[in-house]
Coordinates of C-alpha atoms in Angstrom, one line a residue:
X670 CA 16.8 -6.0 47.8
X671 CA 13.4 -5.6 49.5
X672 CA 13.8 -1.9 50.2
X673 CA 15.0 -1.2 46.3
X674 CA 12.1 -3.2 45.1
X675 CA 9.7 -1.2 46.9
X676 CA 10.6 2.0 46.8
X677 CA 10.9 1.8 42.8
X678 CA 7.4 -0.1 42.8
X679 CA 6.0 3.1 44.3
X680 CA 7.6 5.9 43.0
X681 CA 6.6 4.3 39.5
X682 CA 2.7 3.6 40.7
X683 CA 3.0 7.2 42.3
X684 CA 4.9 8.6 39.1
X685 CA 1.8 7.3 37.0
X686 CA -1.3 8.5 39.3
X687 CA 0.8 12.1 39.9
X688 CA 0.8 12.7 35.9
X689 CA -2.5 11.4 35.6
X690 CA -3.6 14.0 38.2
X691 CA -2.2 16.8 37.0
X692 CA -3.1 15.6 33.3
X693 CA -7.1 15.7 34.7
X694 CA -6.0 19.1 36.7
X695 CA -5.1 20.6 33.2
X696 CA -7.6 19.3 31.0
X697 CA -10.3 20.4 33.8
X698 CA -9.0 23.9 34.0
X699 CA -8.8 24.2 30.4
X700 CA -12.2 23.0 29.5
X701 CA -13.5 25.2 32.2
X702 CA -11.7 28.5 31.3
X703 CA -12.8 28.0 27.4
X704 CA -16.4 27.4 28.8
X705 CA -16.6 30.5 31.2
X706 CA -15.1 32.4 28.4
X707 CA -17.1 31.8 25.9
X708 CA -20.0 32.5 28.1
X709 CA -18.9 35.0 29.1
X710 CA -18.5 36.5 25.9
X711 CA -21.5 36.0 24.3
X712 CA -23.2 37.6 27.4
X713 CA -21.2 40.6 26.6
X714 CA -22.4 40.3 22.7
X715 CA -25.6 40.3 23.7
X716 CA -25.2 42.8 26.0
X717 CA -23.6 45.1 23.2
X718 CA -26.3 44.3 20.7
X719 CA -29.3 45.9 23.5
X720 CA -27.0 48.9 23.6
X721 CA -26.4 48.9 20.0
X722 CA -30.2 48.8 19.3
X723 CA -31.0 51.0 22.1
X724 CA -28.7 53.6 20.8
X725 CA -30.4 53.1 16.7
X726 CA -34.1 53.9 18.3
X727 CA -33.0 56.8 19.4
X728 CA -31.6 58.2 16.1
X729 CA -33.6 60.2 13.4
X730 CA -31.2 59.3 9.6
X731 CA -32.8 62.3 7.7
X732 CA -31.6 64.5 10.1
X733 CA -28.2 63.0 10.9
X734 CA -27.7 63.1 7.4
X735 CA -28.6 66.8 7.0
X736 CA -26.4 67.9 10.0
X737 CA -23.8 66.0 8.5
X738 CA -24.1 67.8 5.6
X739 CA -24.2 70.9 6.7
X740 CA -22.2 70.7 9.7
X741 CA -24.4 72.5 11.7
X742 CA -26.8 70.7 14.8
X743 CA -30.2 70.8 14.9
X744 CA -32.8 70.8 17.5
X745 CA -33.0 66.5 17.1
X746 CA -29.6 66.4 17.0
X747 CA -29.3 67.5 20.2
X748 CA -32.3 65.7 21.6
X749 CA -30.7 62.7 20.3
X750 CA -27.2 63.4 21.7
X751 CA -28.8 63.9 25.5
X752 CA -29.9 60.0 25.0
X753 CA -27.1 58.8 24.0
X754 CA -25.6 60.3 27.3
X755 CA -28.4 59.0 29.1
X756 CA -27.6 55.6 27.7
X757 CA -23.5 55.5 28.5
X758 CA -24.0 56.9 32.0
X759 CA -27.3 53.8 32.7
X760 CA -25.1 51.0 30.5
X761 CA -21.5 51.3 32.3
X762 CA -19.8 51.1 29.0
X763 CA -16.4 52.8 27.7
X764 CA -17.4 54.5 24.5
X765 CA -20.8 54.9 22.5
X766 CA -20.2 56.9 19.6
X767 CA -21.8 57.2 16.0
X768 CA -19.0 57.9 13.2
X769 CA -18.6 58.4 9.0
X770 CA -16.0 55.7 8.0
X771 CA -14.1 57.9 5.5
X772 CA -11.0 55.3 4.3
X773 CA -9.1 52.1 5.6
X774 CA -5.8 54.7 6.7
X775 CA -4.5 54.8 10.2
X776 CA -5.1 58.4 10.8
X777 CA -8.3 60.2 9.7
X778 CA -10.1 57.0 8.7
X779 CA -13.6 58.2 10.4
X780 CA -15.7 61.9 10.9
X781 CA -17.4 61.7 14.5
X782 CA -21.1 62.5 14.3
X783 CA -22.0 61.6 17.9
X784 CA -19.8 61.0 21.1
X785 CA -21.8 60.1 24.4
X786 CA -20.6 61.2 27.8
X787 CA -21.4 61.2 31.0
X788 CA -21.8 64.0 32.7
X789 CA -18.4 63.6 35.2
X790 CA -16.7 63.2 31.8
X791 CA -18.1 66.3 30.8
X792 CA -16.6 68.4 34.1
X793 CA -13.1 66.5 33.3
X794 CA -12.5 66.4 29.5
X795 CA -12.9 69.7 28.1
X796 CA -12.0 68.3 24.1
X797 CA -14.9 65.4 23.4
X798 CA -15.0 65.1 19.7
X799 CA -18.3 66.1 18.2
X800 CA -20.0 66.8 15.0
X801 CA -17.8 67.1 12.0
X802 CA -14.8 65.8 14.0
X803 CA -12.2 63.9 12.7
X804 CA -11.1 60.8 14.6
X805 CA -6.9 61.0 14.1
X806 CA -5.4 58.3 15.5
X807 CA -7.8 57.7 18.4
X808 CA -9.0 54.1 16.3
X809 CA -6.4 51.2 16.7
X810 CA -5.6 49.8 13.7
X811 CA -7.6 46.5 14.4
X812 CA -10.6 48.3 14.9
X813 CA -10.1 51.0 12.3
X814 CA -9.7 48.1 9.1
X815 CA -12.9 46.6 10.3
X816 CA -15.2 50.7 9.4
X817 CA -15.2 49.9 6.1
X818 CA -16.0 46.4 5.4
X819 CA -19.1 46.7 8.3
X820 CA -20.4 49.6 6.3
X821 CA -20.6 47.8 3.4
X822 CA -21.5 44.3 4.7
X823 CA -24.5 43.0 5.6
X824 CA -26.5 44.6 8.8
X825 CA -24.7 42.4 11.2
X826 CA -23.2 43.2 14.2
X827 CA -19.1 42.9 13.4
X828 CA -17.7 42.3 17.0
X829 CA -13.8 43.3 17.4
X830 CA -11.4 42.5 20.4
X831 CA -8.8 44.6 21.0
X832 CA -6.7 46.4 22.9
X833 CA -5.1 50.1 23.4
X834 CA -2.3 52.0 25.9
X835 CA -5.3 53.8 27.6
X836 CA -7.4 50.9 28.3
X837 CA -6.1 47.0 27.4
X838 CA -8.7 44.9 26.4
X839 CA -11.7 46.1 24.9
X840 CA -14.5 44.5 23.0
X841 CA -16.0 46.8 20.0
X842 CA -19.1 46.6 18.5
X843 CA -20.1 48.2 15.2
X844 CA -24.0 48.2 13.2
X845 CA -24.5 49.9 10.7
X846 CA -27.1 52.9 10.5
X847 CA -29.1 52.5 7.8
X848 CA -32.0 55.3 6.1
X849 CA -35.3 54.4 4.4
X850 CA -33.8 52.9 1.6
X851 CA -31.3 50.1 3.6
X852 CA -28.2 51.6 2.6
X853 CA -25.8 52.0 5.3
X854 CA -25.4 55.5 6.4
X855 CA -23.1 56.0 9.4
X856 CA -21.8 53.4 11.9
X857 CA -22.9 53.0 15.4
X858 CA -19.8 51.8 17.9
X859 CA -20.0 50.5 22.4
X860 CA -16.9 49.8 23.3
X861 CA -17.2 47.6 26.3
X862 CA -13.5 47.2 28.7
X863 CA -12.7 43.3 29.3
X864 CA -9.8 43.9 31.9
X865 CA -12.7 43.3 35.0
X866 CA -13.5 40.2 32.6
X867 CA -10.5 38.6 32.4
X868 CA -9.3 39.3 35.5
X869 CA -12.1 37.2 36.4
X870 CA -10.9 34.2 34.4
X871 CA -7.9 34.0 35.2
X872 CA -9.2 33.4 39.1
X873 CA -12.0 30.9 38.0
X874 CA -8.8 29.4 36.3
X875 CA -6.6 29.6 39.2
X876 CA -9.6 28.0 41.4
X877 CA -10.1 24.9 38.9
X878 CA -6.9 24.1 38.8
X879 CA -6.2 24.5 42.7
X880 CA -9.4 22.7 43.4
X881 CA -8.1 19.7 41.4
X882 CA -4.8 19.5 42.5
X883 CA -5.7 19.2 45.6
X884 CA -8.4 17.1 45.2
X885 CA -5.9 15.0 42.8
X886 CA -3.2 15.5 46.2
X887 CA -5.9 13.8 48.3
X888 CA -6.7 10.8 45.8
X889 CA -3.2 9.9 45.4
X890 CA -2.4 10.0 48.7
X891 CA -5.5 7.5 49.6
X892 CA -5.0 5.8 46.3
X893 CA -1.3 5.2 46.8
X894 CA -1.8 3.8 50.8
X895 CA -4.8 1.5 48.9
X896 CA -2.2 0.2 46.1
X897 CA 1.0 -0.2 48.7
X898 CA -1.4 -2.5 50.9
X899 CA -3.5 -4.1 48.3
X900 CA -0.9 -4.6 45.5
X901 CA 2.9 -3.6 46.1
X902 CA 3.5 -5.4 49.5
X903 CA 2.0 -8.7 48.2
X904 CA 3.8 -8.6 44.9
X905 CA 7.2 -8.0 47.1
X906 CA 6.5 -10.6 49.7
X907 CA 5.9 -12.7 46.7
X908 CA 8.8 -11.8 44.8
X909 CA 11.2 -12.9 48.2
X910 CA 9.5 -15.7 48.0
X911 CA 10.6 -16.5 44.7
X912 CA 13.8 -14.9 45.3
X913 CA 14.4 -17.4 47.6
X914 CA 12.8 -20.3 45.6
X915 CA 15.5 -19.4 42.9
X916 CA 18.9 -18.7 45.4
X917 CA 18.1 -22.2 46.7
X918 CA 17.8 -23.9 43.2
X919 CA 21.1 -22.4 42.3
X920 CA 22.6 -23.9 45.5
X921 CA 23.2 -27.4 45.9
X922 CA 19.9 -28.5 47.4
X923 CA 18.8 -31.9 45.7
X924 CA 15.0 -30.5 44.2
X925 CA 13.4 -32.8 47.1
X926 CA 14.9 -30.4 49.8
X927 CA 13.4 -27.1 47.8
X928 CA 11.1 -25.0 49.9
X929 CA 8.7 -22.2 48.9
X930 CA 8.3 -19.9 51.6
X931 CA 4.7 -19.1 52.1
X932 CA 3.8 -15.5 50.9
X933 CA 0.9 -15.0 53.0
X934 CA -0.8 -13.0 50.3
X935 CA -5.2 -12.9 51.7
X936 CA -6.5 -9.9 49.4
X937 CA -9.4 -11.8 47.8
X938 CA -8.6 -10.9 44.5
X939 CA -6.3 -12.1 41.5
X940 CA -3.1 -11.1 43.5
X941 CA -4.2 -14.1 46.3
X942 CA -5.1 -16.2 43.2
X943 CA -1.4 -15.1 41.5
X944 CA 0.3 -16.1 45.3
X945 CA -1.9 -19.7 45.3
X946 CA -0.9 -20.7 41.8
X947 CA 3.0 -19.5 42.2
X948 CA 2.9 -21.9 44.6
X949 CA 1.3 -24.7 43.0
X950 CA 3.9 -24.0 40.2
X951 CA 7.0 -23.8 42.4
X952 CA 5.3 -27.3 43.7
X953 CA 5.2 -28.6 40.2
X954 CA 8.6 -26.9 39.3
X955 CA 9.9 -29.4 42.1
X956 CA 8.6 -32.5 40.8
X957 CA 9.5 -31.7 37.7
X958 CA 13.3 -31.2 38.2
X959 CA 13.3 -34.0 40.4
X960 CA 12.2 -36.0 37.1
X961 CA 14.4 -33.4 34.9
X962 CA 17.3 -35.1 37.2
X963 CA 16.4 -38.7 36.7
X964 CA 16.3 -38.2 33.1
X965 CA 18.9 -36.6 32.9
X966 CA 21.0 -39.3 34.4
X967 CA 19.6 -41.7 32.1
X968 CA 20.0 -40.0 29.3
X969 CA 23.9 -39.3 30.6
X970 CA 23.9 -43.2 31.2
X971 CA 22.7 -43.3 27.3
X972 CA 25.2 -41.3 26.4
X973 CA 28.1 -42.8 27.4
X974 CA 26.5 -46.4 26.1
X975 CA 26.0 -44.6 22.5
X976 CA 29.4 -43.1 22.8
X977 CA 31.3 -46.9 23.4
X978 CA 28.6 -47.9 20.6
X979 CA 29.7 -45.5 18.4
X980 CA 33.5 -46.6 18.9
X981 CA 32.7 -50.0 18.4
X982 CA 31.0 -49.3 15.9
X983 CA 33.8 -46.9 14.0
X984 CA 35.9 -50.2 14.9
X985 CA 34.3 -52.6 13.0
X986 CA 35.9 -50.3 9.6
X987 CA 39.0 -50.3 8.4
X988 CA 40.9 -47.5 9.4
X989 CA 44.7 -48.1 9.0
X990 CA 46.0 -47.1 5.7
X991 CA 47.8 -48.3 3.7
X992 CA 45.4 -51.2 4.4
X993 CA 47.8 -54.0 2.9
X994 CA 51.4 -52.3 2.6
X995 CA 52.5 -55.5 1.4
X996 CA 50.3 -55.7 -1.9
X997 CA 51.7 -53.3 -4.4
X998 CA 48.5 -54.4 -7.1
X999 CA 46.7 -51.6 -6.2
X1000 CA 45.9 -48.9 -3.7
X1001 CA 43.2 -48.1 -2.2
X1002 CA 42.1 -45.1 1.2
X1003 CA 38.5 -44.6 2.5
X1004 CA 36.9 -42.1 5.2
X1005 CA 34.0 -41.6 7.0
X1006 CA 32.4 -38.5 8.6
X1007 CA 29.4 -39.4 10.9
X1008 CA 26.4 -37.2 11.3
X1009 CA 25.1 -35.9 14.8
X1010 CA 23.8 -39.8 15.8
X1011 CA 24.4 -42.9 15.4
X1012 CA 23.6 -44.1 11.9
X1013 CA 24.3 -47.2 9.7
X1014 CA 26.3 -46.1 6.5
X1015 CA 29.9 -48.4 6.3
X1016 CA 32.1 -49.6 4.0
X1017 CA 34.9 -52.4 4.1
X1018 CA 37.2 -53.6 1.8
X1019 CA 39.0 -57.2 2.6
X1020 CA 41.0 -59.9 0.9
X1021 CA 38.6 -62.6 -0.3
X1022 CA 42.1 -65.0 -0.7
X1023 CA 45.4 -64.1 -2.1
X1024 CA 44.2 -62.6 -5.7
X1025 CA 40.6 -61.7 -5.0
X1026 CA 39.8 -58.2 -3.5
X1027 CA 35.9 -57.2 -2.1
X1028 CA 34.7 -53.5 -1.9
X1029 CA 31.8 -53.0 -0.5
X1030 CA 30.3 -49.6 0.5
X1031 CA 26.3 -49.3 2.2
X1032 CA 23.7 -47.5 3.6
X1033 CA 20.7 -48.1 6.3
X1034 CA 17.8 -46.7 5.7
X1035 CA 17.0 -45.1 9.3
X1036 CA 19.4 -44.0 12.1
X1037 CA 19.8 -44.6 15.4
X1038 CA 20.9 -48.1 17.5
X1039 CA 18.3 -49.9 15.4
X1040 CA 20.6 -49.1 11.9
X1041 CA 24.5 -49.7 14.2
X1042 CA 23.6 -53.2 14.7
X1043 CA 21.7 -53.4 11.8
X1044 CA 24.6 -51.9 9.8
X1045 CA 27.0 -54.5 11.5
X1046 CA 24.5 -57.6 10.7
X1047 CA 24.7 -56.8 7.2
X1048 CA 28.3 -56.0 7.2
X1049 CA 29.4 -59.3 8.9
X1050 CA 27.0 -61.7 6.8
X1051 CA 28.4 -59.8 3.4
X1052 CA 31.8 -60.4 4.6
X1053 CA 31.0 -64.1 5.4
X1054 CA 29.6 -64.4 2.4
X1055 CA 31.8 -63.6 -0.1
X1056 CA 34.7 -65.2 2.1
X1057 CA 33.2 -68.6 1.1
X1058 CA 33.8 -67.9 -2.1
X1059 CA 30.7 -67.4 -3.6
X1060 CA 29.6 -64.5 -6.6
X1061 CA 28.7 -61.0 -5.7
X1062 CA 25.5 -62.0 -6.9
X1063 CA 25.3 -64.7 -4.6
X1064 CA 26.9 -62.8 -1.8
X1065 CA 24.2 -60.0 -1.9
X1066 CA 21.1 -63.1 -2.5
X1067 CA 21.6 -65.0 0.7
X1068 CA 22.6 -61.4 2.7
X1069 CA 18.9 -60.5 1.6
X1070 CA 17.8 -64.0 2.5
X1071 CA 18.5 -63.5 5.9
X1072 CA 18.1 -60.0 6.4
X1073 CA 14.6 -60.2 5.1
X1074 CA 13.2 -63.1 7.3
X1075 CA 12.9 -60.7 10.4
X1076 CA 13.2 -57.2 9.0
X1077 CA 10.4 -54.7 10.2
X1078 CA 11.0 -52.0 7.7
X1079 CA 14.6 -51.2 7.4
X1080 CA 16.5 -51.7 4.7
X1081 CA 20.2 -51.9 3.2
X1082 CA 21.4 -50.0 0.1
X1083 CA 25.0 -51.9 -0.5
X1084 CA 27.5 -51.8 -3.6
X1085 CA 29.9 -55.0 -3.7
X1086 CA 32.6 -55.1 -6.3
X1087 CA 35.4 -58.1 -5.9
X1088 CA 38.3 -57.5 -8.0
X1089 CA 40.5 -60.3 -9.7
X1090 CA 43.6 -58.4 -9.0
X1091 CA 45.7 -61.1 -11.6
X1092 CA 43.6 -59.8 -14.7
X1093 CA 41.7 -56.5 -13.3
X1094 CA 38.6 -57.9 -13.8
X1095 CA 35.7 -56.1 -11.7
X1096 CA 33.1 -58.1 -11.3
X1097 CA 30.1 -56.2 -8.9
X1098 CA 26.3 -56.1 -8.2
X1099 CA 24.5 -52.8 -6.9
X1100 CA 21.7 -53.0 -4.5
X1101 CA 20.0 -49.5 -4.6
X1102 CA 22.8 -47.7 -3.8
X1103 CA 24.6 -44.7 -5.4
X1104 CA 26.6 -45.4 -8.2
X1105 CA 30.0 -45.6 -8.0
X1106 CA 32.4 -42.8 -10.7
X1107 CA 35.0 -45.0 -12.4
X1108 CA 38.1 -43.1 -14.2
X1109 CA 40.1 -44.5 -16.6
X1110 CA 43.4 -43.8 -17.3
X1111 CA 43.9 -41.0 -19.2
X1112 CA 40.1 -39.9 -18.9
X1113 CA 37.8 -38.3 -16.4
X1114 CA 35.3 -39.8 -14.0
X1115 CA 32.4 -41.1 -15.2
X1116 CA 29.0 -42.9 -13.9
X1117 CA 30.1 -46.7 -13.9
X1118 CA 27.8 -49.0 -15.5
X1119 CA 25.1 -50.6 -13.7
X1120 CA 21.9 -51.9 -13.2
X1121 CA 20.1 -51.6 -10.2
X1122 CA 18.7 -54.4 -8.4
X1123 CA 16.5 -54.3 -4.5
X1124 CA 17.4 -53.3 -1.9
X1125 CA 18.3 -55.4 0.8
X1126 CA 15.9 -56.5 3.4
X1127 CA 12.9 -55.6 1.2
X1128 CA 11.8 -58.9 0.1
X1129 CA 13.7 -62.5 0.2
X1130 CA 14.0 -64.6 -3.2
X1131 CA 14.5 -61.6 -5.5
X1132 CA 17.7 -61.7 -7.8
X1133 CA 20.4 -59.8 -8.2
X1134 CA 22.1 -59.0 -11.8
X1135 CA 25.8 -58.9 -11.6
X1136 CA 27.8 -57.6 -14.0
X1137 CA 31.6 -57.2 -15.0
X1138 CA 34.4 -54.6 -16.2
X1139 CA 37.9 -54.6 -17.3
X1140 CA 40.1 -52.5 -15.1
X1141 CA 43.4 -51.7 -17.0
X1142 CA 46.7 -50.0 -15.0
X1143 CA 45.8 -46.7 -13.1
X1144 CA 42.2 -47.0 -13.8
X1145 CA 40.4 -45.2 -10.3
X1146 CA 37.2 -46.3 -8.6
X1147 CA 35.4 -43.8 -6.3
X1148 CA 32.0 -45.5 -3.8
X1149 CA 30.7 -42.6 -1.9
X1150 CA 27.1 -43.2 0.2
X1151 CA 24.5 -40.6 -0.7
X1152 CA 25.2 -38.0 1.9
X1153 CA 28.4 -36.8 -0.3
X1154 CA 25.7 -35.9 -3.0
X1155 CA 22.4 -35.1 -0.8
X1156 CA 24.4 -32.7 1.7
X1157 CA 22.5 -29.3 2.0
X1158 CA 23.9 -26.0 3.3
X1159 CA 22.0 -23.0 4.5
X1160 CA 19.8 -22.7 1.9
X1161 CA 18.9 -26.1 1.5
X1162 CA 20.7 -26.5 -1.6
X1163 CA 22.1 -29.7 -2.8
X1164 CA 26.1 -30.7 -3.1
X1165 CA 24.7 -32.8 -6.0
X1166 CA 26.2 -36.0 -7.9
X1167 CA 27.2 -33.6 -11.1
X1168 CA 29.3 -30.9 -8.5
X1169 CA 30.7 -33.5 -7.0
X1170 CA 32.1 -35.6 -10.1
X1171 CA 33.4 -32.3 -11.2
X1172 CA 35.4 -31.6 -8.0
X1173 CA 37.0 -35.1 -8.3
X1174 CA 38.0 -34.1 -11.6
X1175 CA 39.5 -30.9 -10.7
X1176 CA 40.9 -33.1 -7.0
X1177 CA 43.3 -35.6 -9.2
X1178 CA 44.7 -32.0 -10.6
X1179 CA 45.7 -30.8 -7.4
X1180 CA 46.6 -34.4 -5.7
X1181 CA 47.4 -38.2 -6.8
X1182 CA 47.8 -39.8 -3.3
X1183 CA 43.8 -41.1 -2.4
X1184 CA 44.2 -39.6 1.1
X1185 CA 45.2 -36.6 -0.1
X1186 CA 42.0 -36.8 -2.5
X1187 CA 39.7 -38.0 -0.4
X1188 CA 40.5 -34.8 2.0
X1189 CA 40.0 -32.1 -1.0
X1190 CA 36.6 -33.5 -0.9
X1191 CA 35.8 -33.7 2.9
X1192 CA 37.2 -30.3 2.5
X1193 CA 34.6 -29.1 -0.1
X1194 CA 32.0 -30.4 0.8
X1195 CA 32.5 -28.8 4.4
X1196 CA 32.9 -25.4 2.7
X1197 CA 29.8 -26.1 1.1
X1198 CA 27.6 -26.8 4.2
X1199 CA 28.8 -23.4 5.7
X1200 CA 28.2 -24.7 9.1
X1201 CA 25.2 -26.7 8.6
X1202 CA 24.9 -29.6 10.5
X1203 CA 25.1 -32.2 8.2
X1204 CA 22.1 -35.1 7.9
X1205 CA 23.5 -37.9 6.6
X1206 CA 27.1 -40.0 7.4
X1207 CA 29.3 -39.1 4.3
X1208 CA 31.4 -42.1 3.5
X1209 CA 33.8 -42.5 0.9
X1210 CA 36.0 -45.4 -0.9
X1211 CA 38.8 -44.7 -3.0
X1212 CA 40.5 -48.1 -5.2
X1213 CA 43.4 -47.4 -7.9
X1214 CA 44.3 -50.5 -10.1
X1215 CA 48.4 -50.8 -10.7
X1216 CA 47.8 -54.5 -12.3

């Protein structure tokens, strides 16, 4: 592990500093050669333009014009042609010639009117164009296109690289010879060769470039044994250390017997300050796990207590059905689907004596321990209550009573109808909670009537209104806690009261047993949620009268 760590910690640092090195080899070289060219160049420009004007002193217009003319040479003509010799053989250029641009074609396209020579051309070329010459195709093209537009343009110097069979790269000058009255009369060309100059470049170019890569050679070399020592050993010798830290956390070792193994990292700099705090964090890391552990036991220890509280909970309602097989009055199913904790919604359903049946469905407002045993306090004293015989009314009164005198902010929503199963009589009281969908036979569900009174728990001495139906054979009641309605899926969308109440319609199509019923809408309501956890315990209560 250590070797493959290293050795791809350095060929990536050496990698970087290589490219980076040859990127400032490159650049260098290139910024040089473009510099010493163009220097160059205009040294050779300048250099044309002394010839150039050199060469114009020396000719007389009028009588360049008249031998042009006539085609014959004259005394000056000759004078003049001697100094232009005199000024090839001192200038060490290629060509100094004066010509007539006659057309823009590729042969013909100038009339020589002077050609300077040296005097050893002279003993070795034997046909030197002169006066009245034509030039044939001794003009390359890129030269030749450039006669006419210099003649006619300003009195500039047009410079033209270029290059021929004979001679590769040359660099033309051409002025224009102008008479008395400014208008262009002939053209003066130098020709000057370039093959000495760029041969010259492209050494200064080859001596950049191997100057910097072996300076570059040099710097990474020192710059790489500077890195290894100051950076990559420490950063390895650091990462075993951690390597370590991490093979003995995934053994067995209790967090007490975890060891950092000391890096040994002295550099001065932030990779000694990086070693120092990795170990204060493996140090904290430590302490922390050891607590990590301890919590984690308690909160297993909670766990299993919340689990058997839970069950006794989920104990505490009825969950045999049919509840009473031997009563054939009415029938009656209910179901409950806990959220992810503990919470406090419950129902029950009891005999109050032989022809007297309670139904009671509620909610606690919070969740947690706190609303189990506050669900069961209310479930047992309603269930005491009403045993005694008293009123819903009553029932729900001295349930408040009690639950109020040491309440510290929770409180019950509860729904408690009693049933006189001799004459169908519903007599109930509602308490803040949801209200109940009652279906008559023949008809569809609809919102029964109440009127809502407190909540229990809020405040003792307040009344509660109770109030009665008639219940007639095959009439079907339906108490469902609020988290039927308020369930929300992905989208935080509602089930809502008005979806549900029109699923229960469409439910007693499709089934008549309540079980059956009461499943189409667990169903539902789970295809609803789409896998959204859901926030409230969903319970529902199903009654059918038979009278």
């Amino acid at each position: 592990m250590e070797k493959r760590t290293q050795k791809r910690l350095s060929r990536k640092m050496a990698a970087i500093c290589s490219m980076f090195a040859l990127t400032i080899s490159i650049t260098l070289g290139v910024l040089g050669f473009y510099t010493y060219y163009h220097n160059i160049m205009e040294q050779y420009r300048l250099y044309i333009e002394t010839i150039v004007k050199l060469a114009e002193s020396t000719i007389k217009v009028e009588d360049m014009m008249r031998c042009i003319e006539t085609g014959e040479k004259s005394r000056q003509y000759e004078q003049t042609q001697k100094e232009l010799d005199n000024i090839k053989s001192r200038a060490h250029v290629e060509f100094i010639y004066v010509i007539l641009p006659l057309n823009d074609g590729v042969t013909d396209n100038a009339m020589y009117v002077w050609n300077a020579v040296t005097e050893e051309e002279q003993k070795i070329f034997t046909d030197i164009d002169s006066l009245g010459d034509l030039s044939g195709e001794g003009f390359p093209t890129e030269v030749s296109r450039h006669f006419m537009p210099a003649m006619e343009g300003s009195r500039e110097i047009v410079y033209v690289p270029n290059s021929t069979e004979e001679f590769d790269y040359v660099l033309t000058g051409l002025y224009p010879v102008c008479g008395a009255d400014e208008k262009p009369q002939a053209l003066i060309g130098v020709d000057i060769r370039m093959d000495e100059i760029y041969m010259r470049l492209y050494q200064y170019l080859l001596y950049v470039v191997t100057g910097t890569v072996c300076i570059g050679g040099i710097f990474l070399f020192l710059f790489l044994r500077v890195l290894k020592k100051s950076v990559v050993l420490p950063v390895i010798r650091m990462a075993d250390s951690a390597e370590d830290f991490v093979r003995q956390s995934n053994g067995s070792l209790e967090p007490s017997q975890l060891v950092f193994r000391d890096p040994h990292v002295d550099t001065g700099d932030e990779i000694q300050f990086l070693s120092e705090s990795l170990k204060v964090m493996t140090a904290e890391l430590v302490e922390y796990m050891g607590n990590l552990k301890k919590v984690a036991a308690d909160r297993e220890r909670i766990s299993a207590e919340l689990n058997v509280a839970t069950g006794i909970q989920s104990s505490m309602l009825p969950r045999i059905f049919p509840a009473f097989p031997e009563r054939t009055e009415f029938d009656i199913y209910a179901s409950i689907q806990v959220a992810r904790e503990m919470g406090g919604s419950f129902y029950d359903l009891f005999l109050v004596d032989q022809n007297h049946l309670a139904l009671v469905i509620g909610e606690i407002k919070g969740r947690g321990i706190p609303a189990a045993l506050l669900m069961v306090i209310t479930k047992t004293l309603i269930k005491n209550h009403a045993q005694l015989g008293y009123s819903p009314d009553k029932v729900l009164a001295e349930t408040n009573n009690q639950l109020s005198e040491s309440n510290e902010g929770m409180t019950t929503t509860a729904f408690l109808g009693i049933v006189d199963l001799t004459t169908g009589v519903l007599t109930y009281v509602n308490a803040g909670h949801s209200v109940p969908l009652l279906k008559h036979a023949g008809k569809e569900f609809a919102p029964l009537p109440v009127k809502n009174c407190f909540v229990l728990g809020s405040m003792a001495g307040v009344p509660y209104w109770q109030q009665s139906i008639q219940l007639v054979q095959g009439d079907l009641l339906f108490l469902y806690t609020k988290g039927l309605a308020e369930a929300e899926n992905r989208g935080q969308v509602q089930y809502s009261a008005e979806h549900m109440q029109m699923r229960l319609n469409q439910a007693l199509k499709e089934a008549y047993a309540l079980d059956g019923i009461c499943k189409i809408m667990t169903d539902d309501v789970g295809e609803f949620l789409d896998g959204a956890a859901r926030q409230q315990d969903i319970a529902m209560l199903l009654f059918r009268f038979f009278g």
